[in-house]
Amino acid sequence: METEPDQEHLDQNPCARTVEEELSKSFNLEASLSKFSCLDLDKELEFRSDLIDDKEFDIPQVDTPPTLESILNETDDEDESFVLEDPTLLNVDTIDSHSYDTSSVASSDSGDRANLKRKKKLPDSFSLHGSVMRHSLLKGISAQIVSAADKVDAGLPTAIAVSSLIAVGTSHGLALIFDQNQALRLCLGSTSVGGQYGAISALSINNDCSRLLCGFAKGQITMWDLASGKLLRSITDAHPPGTAILHIKFTDDPTLAICNDSGGSVFELTFKRVMGVRTCESRCLFSGSKGEVCCIEPLHSKPELKDHPITQFSLLAMASLTKILVIGLKPSLKVWMTFPYGRMDPSSVPLLAWHFVAVNNSVNPMLAFCRGDMVHFLLVKRDESGAIHVTKQKHLHLYYDLINFTWINSRTVVLLDSVEKLHVIDRQTQEELETMEISEVQLVYNSSHFKSLATGGNVSQALALVGEKACYQSISSYGGQIFYLGTKSVYVMMLRSWRERMDHLLKQDCLTEALALAWSFHEGKAKAVVGLSGDVSKRKAVVADRMVEILFHYADRALKKCPDQGKIQVMEQHFQDTVPVIVDYCLLLQRKDLLFGQMYDKLSENSVAKGVFLECLEPYILSDKLVGITPQVMKDLIVHFQDKKLLENVEALIVHMDITSLDIQQVVLMCWENRLYDAMVYVYNRGMNEFISPMEKLFKVIAPPLNAGKTLTDEQVVMGNKLLVYISCCLAGRAYPLGDIPEDLVPLVKNQVFEFLIRLHSVEASSEEEVYPYVRTLLHFDTREFLNVLALTFEDFKNDKQAVEYQQRIVDILLKVMVENSDFTPSQVGCLFTFLARQLAKPDNTLFVNRTLFDQVLEFLCSPDDDSRHSERQQVLLELLQAGGIVQFEESRLIRMAEKAEFYQICEFMYEREHQYDKIIDCYLHDPLREEEVFNYIHNILSIPGHSAEEKQSVWQKAMNHMEELVSLKPCKAAELVATHFSEQIEVVIGQLQNQLLLFKFLRSLLDPREGVHVNQELLQIPPHITEQFIELLCQFSPDQVIQTLQVLECYRLEETIQITQKYQLHEVTAYLLEKKGDAHGAFLLLLERLQSRLQEMTRQDENTKEDILLKGVEDTMVETIALCQRNSQNLNQQQREALWFPLLEAMMTPQKLSSSAAAPHPHCEALKSLTMQVLNSMAAFIALPSILQRILQDPIYGKGKLGEIQGLILGMLDTFNYEQTLLETTASLLNQDLHWSLCNLRASVSRGLNPKQDYCSICLQQYKRRQEMADEIIVFSCGHLYHSFCLQSKECTLEVEGQTRWACHKCSSSNKAGKLSENPSENKKGRITSSQANSEPVLDPQQMQAFDQLCRLYRGSSRLALLTELSQNRGGDSCRPFAGPQSGPAFNSVFQKENFQLQLAPPPVAED
């Protein structure tokens, strides 16, 4: 929406209208808008079903409503529910005055970080609504305000009030009165009085526009007669001196007014005239000492609602800094409602506004009250007993702070935010209709009056803070218009009429948006509609006429703006963007006459536009939204699609069109030329009621290639499928391709189709044509589908004589065509007899088929001299039997022929009927395609209930007899079967398996769990000798897997197993078993002997030996030996350790001694030294270093004083020692640093004091010093929040841990996304000390626990002490045992397994010189 000049509506006179004419127009709208307000209520009653708010809830009535005094003494609670208070529950004497809004700004919640706006933005719908508001500058009034300031020193404008007159107050105490023509009628007051009274701070005009009340910055009030301009009253003692008048308001009673001063008090002014003397009586309604009121709003009723029952109460709404009050001034003062804000931004402005709305079939006042970004709506009702009920409606949550709220009608509100942006909102849908900047108004703010600067600024800081954004007196509404007072101007705003909103869009060349807006008017979905009245049909007719005008304009513009030059694609894109809009709205308006008449003629002037127009019709035709089209347009449509080669589209369009709009001759000719068979069928059926001719023509397409034995093309296959579907539709009474055949034609069409199918010869048949060509063609094309069509048709047939004759006739023809010809495949023949078997199996069957034919089919399918299509023949015969054809055969003969033909599935089918389940096993075993399914079959028979014991026994015995065959088929499946059903016969099964390799595979599947076979070894209880037999077979066939298998096997004897491994000379396996037996030394000697032998092989190698293989063997054996020594050294004494390690060292050093004595060095000398060094490094962890050196030096070879050979060994050992010493020193240094750092931080955290962010409880919002006689404890958390212990307990924020009460911050825990209470308590600063239960183990107090948690978060990782502790645990315990399983316990929760684990190593300490 934008500010529009006064010349928006141009007159014939080109000169600008005068200011008076402009204001006259503005005020002339008043009467119409006033009338509209009545119509608005009627409209809302008419559409009341849309107005019911399901979420609203009524407030329960109380027997004794609260008194005003009880409301003033009420405490504030952030979580207080919306209820009426009972004054008997309040204790006035114990109230702390600091709890109320008279406290300073510092005591409010302004510093709370949680007080953030929730950015819940309203839907962006500007494109849907256009420009809703029109605002104009009142030039005459604006010019005279500026002139008065210059000429008579009136000062700047400060307040405005509007009725049928406009009153503007100034800073020098003058009141300027303007009429509807913006002419200055009166100038009330004088600058001398203004110097005494100060600026006018508030204005109010009564209902009949006869009196004006002026409130002044220094507290005085004056009343003026607007007819004569006389001063009637000058009131100086209505309220306490030294406070400014913030609000002065007339009520509907002209003798009663309400004023509100800067002290926060509210007074009732009663005007009387006794004996010609005018007096004013003042009564205090609300004392500012109990809470400051900064906004008041009496309920004003319009003349048409003056008899409304609610008006007799003279309701007044007041907003303090903490709550909303609604009181009744008549017949006696009474409080009807109180509503607390909860915590708000202390700088936000409280706002109040009344309006009558229609809800639930009645008109009642609704109060909107706002503060910050929240708007609440309260509906006020009076019941039959005379009591008032308040119902809370759906609230509005905004994303900006409000400084003004104005009703423009009962559905639409106008909001002004703190950055001077207007928002037009639909109240019921909460949709934002428009936004507009009004910074150019330079709005006047009332801050100086709220700060009471004229009287010395004697106001509270809280009220002064609210006054920073206060503009109560700068905005006034009347008759659907809103007036905004600027420092040098006055603006008026109002809703545009529906025509004006559309014209505004048209002026901006937004025709598409204008049409969309007009359609929303047409459908009654638009918001803030002005000017549409009457019943629905009349409103729709008016809008439709306007839409037609816009559509013509839109079409003209589309043709005019078409690019004349350039590519044709550019022109097409232009019309594709515009023409569909015309088509859409013409069809929405149901104006096909307009669409195919004037619009089509207009667009036909451009060939591109005409083509796009015709293409736009396609989706509407296909969706059946457009059925009737004029023949000329349909003809052009078909020609256009033909020219663009879109023949498939033409076919789809034709079948959806009304046949009367088609040129049948043109369409049929086109369909034949372009092979559009669907369209052709549709035209024949619908246009001429001819159903057979299309069939004949389709047969001519597919019959010749089928008769010649050729393969059909894809197009011919499609035609054949169309023919089958067409025949099926005709026989089922459905039209092709969509719809239904007329009921009176259905029997006739069925008879015609049957007669056609059973014709002996086709029309114009040649002499070579075979009989029944149509049935023969369909059988050759797709036998199964054609027979399915016949089966569906037979289902629908009634058992009358003609239907039975047709069925029998068709069956006889099928048999004659297929049985007497050899050009049909077994599958096709089987399909026929399967079809016949199904028909014969019906209970009401009337067909007759010679049984001999079934025998012929059996011979044909089971022919042993023809092996082709074996599986196809078997499948066809199986389908025939399953369809009920088994009753047509002799079962014994059928089984013999099936066995002879190797039809094992047929045999299975027959055996299952006779419950000969054991014979089915042979069927599976002989069938190569299904032989592996025999295991599941045997398992199912033996385990699933339903079979007799004899049947199960026969299957069990059959499986035992074929066990060797089953094992050879799949050993793992056989093992699983044996373990489940033959567990007691395992030795018998093993005895049957003569092949050793087969026996090995079976036992491995049975015993080795790594094979994946599901066998319960505990229930199986296999004897040890079977396991040992398996181990022996394993040594033969897979010696490399013996050790890994022994590790997972359980039932074997060590002595016997050792003998087996020694028999096959598997030394590593024998050593493993000896170590498991406990003979670690024997295992060591065996490995040592193996190592020595391999070393000897390497020393006496010849040139043909592969050196790398020998060296790898030595290294592997040495590694195994070292691992053996390491595993067992943990449990040995020093002497026993030396008995293990020194022979190993000697064995590794012997080849080096020999090479040193030899003339030529050994080729692997360096490799042997490296391996020897590895032995030394390993044994250093278990043998003392001096013992190792002494043993080396005692050697005869090295004892002769030549240390050069062992220098490398000794230096390597010394390097290892230096490394371990450095590692130890570094670790000790890091641990000391960690300990010092942790203790320093822990001490600092424990000794740090807490700093509360506020001096009130964060739950009840009362000062912490309340109710001291109740011994209430004060709890302060490290996050800065403060609570009463009783409040925390009511919120269930306590936890009992180890006999000690631990607290959790309510705000912090409730803001946690997971919703869990934090278990980390914080410091308790209490008014008294509570005794805790004695505990045997020392525990940290809550503050220490929180400090420790903060310390852990500060460190952001596991401590180095924790890492070393876990490493030491992993090295101890069961890890020394060679066969310990995977460890459980701490290893599963290891710090090394955490995703964020990072190891940070510090450099070693620098050694001092």
Short mmCIF file of C-alpha atoms in Angstrom, two decimals, residues 274-557:
data_model
loop_
_atom_site.label_atom_id
_atom_site.label_comp_id
_atom_site.label_asym_id
_atom_site.label_seq_id
_atom_site.Cartn_x
_atom_site.Cartn_y
_atom_site.Cartn_z
CA VAL A 274 -27.37 22.53 39.93
CA MET A 275 -29.16 25.84 39.95
CA GLY A 276 -27.26 26.86 36.83
CA VAL A 277 -23.90 26.10 38.41
CA ARG A 278 -21.74 23.51 36.69
CA THR A 279 -19.83 21.24 39.06
CA CYS A 280 -17.58 18.18 38.78
CA GLU A 281 -17.31 15.42 41.37
CA SER A 282 -14.24 13.17 41.38
CA ARG A 283 -13.99 9.59 42.68
CA CYS A 284 -10.80 7.50 42.74
CA LEU A 285 -11.29 4.18 41.02
CA PHE A 286 -7.68 2.99 41.17
CA SER A 287 -4.84 4.29 43.31
CA GLY A 288 -1.42 4.52 41.72
CA SER A 289 0.18 3.60 45.01
CA LYS A 290 -0.96 0.01 44.49
CA GLY A 291 0.07 -0.26 40.86
CA GLU A 292 0.30 2.23 38.01
CA VAL A 293 -2.37 2.27 35.32
CA CYS A 294 -1.11 3.63 32.01
CA CYS A 295 -4.02 2.86 29.68
CA ILE A 296 -7.82 3.11 30.07
CA GLU A 297 -10.59 2.36 27.60
CA PRO A 298 -14.35 2.67 28.31
CA LEU A 299 -16.73 0.58 26.22
CA HIS A 300 -18.55 2.74 23.65
CA SER A 301 -21.63 1.35 21.92
CA LYS A 302 -22.86 2.53 18.56
CA PRO A 303 -26.36 4.04 18.29
CA GLU A 304 -27.74 0.85 16.77
CA LEU A 305 -26.47 -1.09 19.81
CA LYS A 306 -27.55 1.34 22.52
CA ASP A 307 -30.12 -1.18 23.83
CA HIS A 308 -27.57 -3.96 24.14
CA PRO A 309 -27.82 -5.45 27.68
CA ILE A 310 -24.09 -5.05 28.30
CA THR A 311 -24.24 -1.25 27.98
CA GLN A 312 -26.04 -0.81 31.30
CA PHE A 313 -22.84 -1.77 33.15
CA SER A 314 -20.76 1.05 31.61
CA LEU A 315 -17.69 -1.20 31.40
CA LEU A 316 -14.18 0.21 31.74
CA ALA A 317 -10.96 -1.63 30.89
CA MET A 318 -7.73 -0.57 32.61
CA ALA A 319 -4.19 -1.76 31.98
CA SER A 320 -1.52 -1.47 34.64
CA LEU A 321 2.05 -2.60 34.25
CA THR A 322 1.18 -6.06 35.57
CA LYS A 323 -2.45 -6.87 34.81
CA ILE A 324 -5.66 -6.06 32.99
CA LEU A 325 -8.84 -5.09 34.88
CA VAL A 326 -12.42 -4.86 33.60
CA ILE A 327 -14.77 -3.05 35.99
CA GLY A 328 -18.38 -1.96 35.81
CA LEU A 329 -19.15 1.65 36.77
CA LYS A 330 -22.90 1.07 36.91
CA PRO A 331 -25.17 0.39 38.67
CA SER A 332 -22.42 0.16 41.26
CA LEU A 333 -18.68 -0.18 41.08
CA LYS A 334 -17.75 -3.84 40.55
CA VAL A 335 -14.73 -5.76 39.28
CA TRP A 336 -15.68 -8.30 36.63
CA MET A 337 -12.34 -9.63 35.44
CA THR A 338 -8.63 -9.57 36.14
CA PHE A 339 -5.97 -10.98 33.86
CA PRO A 340 -2.22 -10.95 34.70
CA TYR A 341 0.31 -10.36 31.93
CA GLY A 342 3.03 -12.64 33.16
CA ARG A 343 6.54 -11.42 32.51
CA MET A 344 6.84 -8.88 29.71
CA ASP A 345 9.46 -6.54 28.35
CA PRO A 346 9.19 -3.58 30.77
CA SER A 347 9.57 -1.09 27.91
CA SER A 348 6.59 -2.48 25.96
CA VAL A 349 3.38 -0.46 25.85
CA PRO A 350 0.07 -1.87 27.23
CA LEU A 351 -2.80 -1.40 24.77
CA LEU A 352 -6.59 -1.79 25.06
CA ALA A 353 -9.34 -1.67 22.40
CA TRP A 354 -13.06 -2.56 22.45
CA HIS A 355 -15.25 -3.62 19.53
CA PHE A 356 -18.57 -5.37 19.08
CA VAL A 357 -18.28 -8.65 17.15
CA ALA A 358 -20.70 -11.40 16.17
CA VAL A 359 -19.84 -14.82 17.62
CA ASN A 360 -22.12 -17.82 18.02
CA ASN A 361 -25.22 -16.09 16.68
CA SER A 362 -25.00 -13.07 18.97
CA VAL A 363 -23.28 -9.68 19.04
CA ASN A 364 -21.10 -8.97 22.08
CA PRO A 365 -18.18 -6.70 22.94
CA MET A 366 -14.66 -8.05 22.52
CA LEU A 367 -11.68 -6.57 24.33
CA ALA A 368 -8.27 -6.77 22.71
CA PHE A 369 -5.36 -6.17 25.05
CA CYS A 370 -1.77 -6.24 23.91
CA ARG A 371 1.66 -5.84 25.29
CA GLY A 372 4.90 -6.58 23.50
CA ASP A 373 4.34 -9.18 20.79
CA MET A 374 1.21 -10.82 22.20
CA VAL A 375 -2.45 -9.89 21.54
CA HIS A 376 -5.22 -11.48 23.62
CA PHE A 377 -8.91 -11.35 22.74
CA LEU A 378 -11.58 -11.55 25.46
CA LEU A 379 -15.25 -11.93 24.60
CA VAL A 380 -17.58 -10.39 27.22
CA LYS A 381 -21.13 -11.80 27.57
CA ARG A 382 -24.05 -11.18 29.90
CA ASP A 383 -26.13 -14.19 30.89
CA GLU A 384 -29.79 -14.30 31.82
CA SER A 385 -29.06 -13.89 35.52
CA GLY A 386 -27.29 -10.61 34.84
CA ALA A 387 -23.75 -11.84 35.51
CA ILE A 388 -20.93 -11.15 33.10
CA HIS A 389 -18.85 -14.00 31.68
CA VAL A 390 -15.48 -13.56 29.98
CA THR A 391 -14.34 -16.03 27.33
CA LYS A 392 -10.76 -16.14 26.11
CA GLN A 393 -10.47 -16.39 22.33
CA LYS A 394 -7.54 -17.48 20.20
CA HIS A 395 -4.58 -15.19 20.88
CA LEU A 396 -2.26 -13.65 18.31
CA HIS A 397 1.50 -14.07 18.64
CA LEU A 398 3.50 -11.61 16.54
CA TYR A 399 7.12 -11.17 15.59
CA TYR A 400 7.26 -7.46 16.44
CA ASP A 401 6.48 -5.17 19.40
CA LEU A 402 3.25 -3.14 19.26
CA ILE A 403 2.72 0.50 20.15
CA ASN A 404 -0.87 0.80 18.85
CA PHE A 405 -3.85 -1.48 18.24
CA THR A 406 -6.95 -0.28 16.36
CA TRP A 407 -10.11 -2.08 15.27
CA ILE A 408 -11.12 -0.98 11.79
CA ASN A 409 -14.09 -3.38 11.76
CA SER A 410 -15.04 -6.54 13.61
CA ARG A 411 -12.90 -8.74 11.33
CA THR A 412 -9.92 -6.52 10.62
CA VAL A 413 -7.41 -4.86 12.94
CA VAL A 414 -4.57 -2.44 12.22
CA LEU A 415 -1.39 -2.73 14.27
CA LEU A 416 1.52 -0.31 14.54
CA ASP A 417 4.86 -1.70 15.60
CA SER A 418 7.76 0.00 17.34
CA VAL A 419 9.55 0.79 14.04
CA GLU A 420 6.43 2.63 12.74
CA LYS A 421 5.28 -0.06 10.34
CA LEU A 422 1.55 -0.72 9.94
CA HIS A 423 0.24 -4.29 9.79
CA VAL A 424 -3.29 -5.06 8.63
CA ILE A 425 -4.41 -8.38 10.18
CA ASP A 426 -7.50 -10.52 9.67
CA ARG A 427 -8.48 -11.39 13.23
CA GLN A 428 -10.01 -14.81 12.68
CA THR A 429 -7.41 -16.34 10.34
CA GLN A 430 -4.54 -14.26 11.85
CA GLU A 431 -3.39 -13.65 8.28
CA GLU A 432 -1.35 -10.55 7.58
CA LEU A 433 -3.06 -8.73 4.72
CA GLU A 434 -0.69 -5.80 4.21
CA THR A 435 2.21 -3.91 5.74
CA MET A 436 3.15 -0.28 5.20
CA GLU A 437 5.81 2.12 6.42
CA ILE A 438 4.40 5.35 7.97
CA SER A 439 7.67 6.95 9.05
CA GLU A 440 6.81 9.88 6.78
CA VAL A 441 3.96 10.74 9.17
CA GLN A 442 6.54 11.68 11.85
CA LEU A 443 4.20 10.38 14.53
CA VAL A 444 3.85 12.38 17.76
CA TYR A 445 4.83 10.50 20.93
CA ASN A 446 3.52 11.23 24.44
CA SER A 447 6.79 10.49 26.24
CA SER A 448 7.06 13.88 27.96
CA HIS A 449 3.63 13.46 29.61
CA PHE A 450 4.40 9.97 30.84
CA LYS A 451 7.60 11.31 32.34
CA SER A 452 5.59 14.31 33.68
CA LEU A 453 8.35 16.71 32.68
CA ALA A 454 5.98 19.69 33.10
CA THR A 455 5.68 18.93 36.81
CA GLY A 456 9.26 18.00 37.55
CA GLY A 457 9.41 14.40 36.35
CA ASN A 458 8.00 12.92 39.54
CA VAL A 459 7.07 9.50 38.07
CA SER A 460 8.41 6.01 38.56
CA GLN A 461 11.12 4.69 36.32
CA ALA A 462 8.83 1.87 35.14
CA LEU A 463 6.16 4.31 33.90
CA ALA A 464 8.79 6.54 32.31
CA LEU A 465 10.21 3.51 30.47
CA VAL A 466 6.78 2.61 29.07
CA GLY A 467 6.29 6.23 28.00
CA GLU A 468 9.27 6.07 25.64
CA LYS A 469 7.03 4.41 23.03
CA ALA A 470 3.61 5.77 24.10
CA CYS A 471 1.51 7.32 21.33
CA TYR A 472 -1.99 6.91 22.78
CA GLN A 473 -3.10 10.47 21.98
CA SER A 474 -1.64 10.53 18.46
CA ILE A 475 -3.96 7.95 16.91
CA SER A 476 -7.75 8.15 16.84
CA SER A 477 -10.33 6.05 14.98
CA TYR A 478 -13.87 6.91 13.99
CA GLY A 479 -16.32 5.39 11.50
CA GLY A 480 -13.86 2.93 9.97
CA GLN A 481 -11.16 5.60 9.56
CA ILE A 482 -7.90 5.94 11.49
CA PHE A 483 -6.28 9.36 11.97
CA TYR A 484 -2.53 9.65 12.64
CA LEU A 485 -1.15 12.87 14.11
CA GLY A 486 2.32 13.87 12.96
CA THR A 487 4.48 16.76 14.04
CA LYS A 488 3.36 18.78 11.01
CA SER A 489 0.55 16.78 9.43
CA VAL A 490 -2.54 14.61 9.87
CA TYR A 491 -3.07 11.44 7.82
CA VAL A 492 -6.29 9.47 7.46
CA MET A 493 -6.43 5.76 6.59
CA MET A 494 -9.33 3.53 5.66
CA LEU A 495 -10.09 0.26 3.94
CA ARG A 496 -10.40 0.37 0.18
CA SER A 497 -13.62 -0.83 -1.39
CA TRP A 498 -13.42 -4.05 -3.38
CA ARG A 499 -13.57 -2.16 -6.67
CA GLU A 500 -10.88 0.24 -5.52
CA ARG A 501 -8.58 -2.63 -4.60
CA MET A 502 -8.97 -4.13 -8.05
CA ASP A 503 -8.53 -0.75 -9.77
CA HIS A 504 -5.37 -0.18 -7.76
CA LEU A 505 -3.89 -3.39 -9.15
CA LEU A 506 -5.05 -2.56 -12.66
CA LYS A 507 -3.32 0.83 -12.52
CA GLN A 508 -0.11 -0.97 -11.66
CA ASP A 509 -0.69 -3.29 -14.66
CA CYS A 510 -1.09 -6.32 -12.34
CA LEU A 511 -3.94 -7.91 -14.25
CA THR A 512 -3.26 -11.47 -13.15
CA GLU A 513 -3.25 -10.42 -9.50
CA ALA A 514 -6.43 -8.41 -10.06
CA LEU A 515 -8.19 -11.45 -11.51
CA ALA A 516 -7.04 -13.63 -8.59
CA LEU A 517 -8.31 -11.03 -6.11
CA ALA A 518 -11.62 -10.74 -7.98
CA TRP A 519 -12.06 -14.51 -7.86
CA SER A 520 -11.51 -14.47 -4.10
CA PHE A 521 -14.29 -11.83 -3.89
CA HIS A 522 -16.46 -14.07 -6.09
CA GLU A 523 -15.92 -17.12 -3.87
CA GLY A 524 -16.29 -15.20 -0.60
CA LYS A 525 -12.74 -16.02 0.51
CA ALA A 526 -11.31 -12.50 0.44
CA LYS A 527 -10.46 -10.64 3.62
CA ALA A 528 -11.32 -7.08 4.67
CA VAL A 529 -14.01 -6.74 1.98
CA VAL A 530 -15.82 -3.40 1.77
CA GLY A 531 -18.71 -2.53 -0.52
CA LEU A 532 -20.08 -6.00 -1.35
CA SER A 533 -23.56 -6.46 0.10
CA GLY A 534 -26.73 -8.34 -0.71
CA ASP A 535 -27.23 -12.07 -1.14
CA VAL A 536 -24.54 -14.37 -2.46
CA SER A 537 -25.89 -14.67 -6.02
CA LYS A 538 -26.07 -10.90 -6.48
CA ARG A 539 -22.56 -10.42 -5.13
CA LYS A 540 -21.22 -13.10 -7.45
CA ALA A 541 -22.98 -11.54 -10.44
CA VAL A 542 -21.49 -8.11 -9.72
CA VAL A 543 -17.99 -9.50 -9.35
CA ALA A 544 -18.36 -11.73 -12.43
CA ASP A 545 -19.31 -8.74 -14.60
CA ARG A 546 -16.21 -6.92 -13.40
CA MET A 547 -14.06 -9.98 -14.07
CA VAL A 548 -15.37 -10.20 -17.64
CA GLU A 549 -14.35 -6.59 -18.22
CA ILE A 550 -10.85 -7.33 -16.89
CA LEU A 551 -10.60 -10.45 -19.07
CA PHE A 552 -11.33 -8.44 -22.22
CA HIS A 553 -8.73 -5.91 -21.16
CA TYR A 554 -6.32 -8.75 -20.40
CA ALA A 555 -6.84 -10.31 -23.85
CA ASP A 556 -6.33 -6.97 -25.61
CA ARG A 557 -3.15 -6.36 -23.65
#
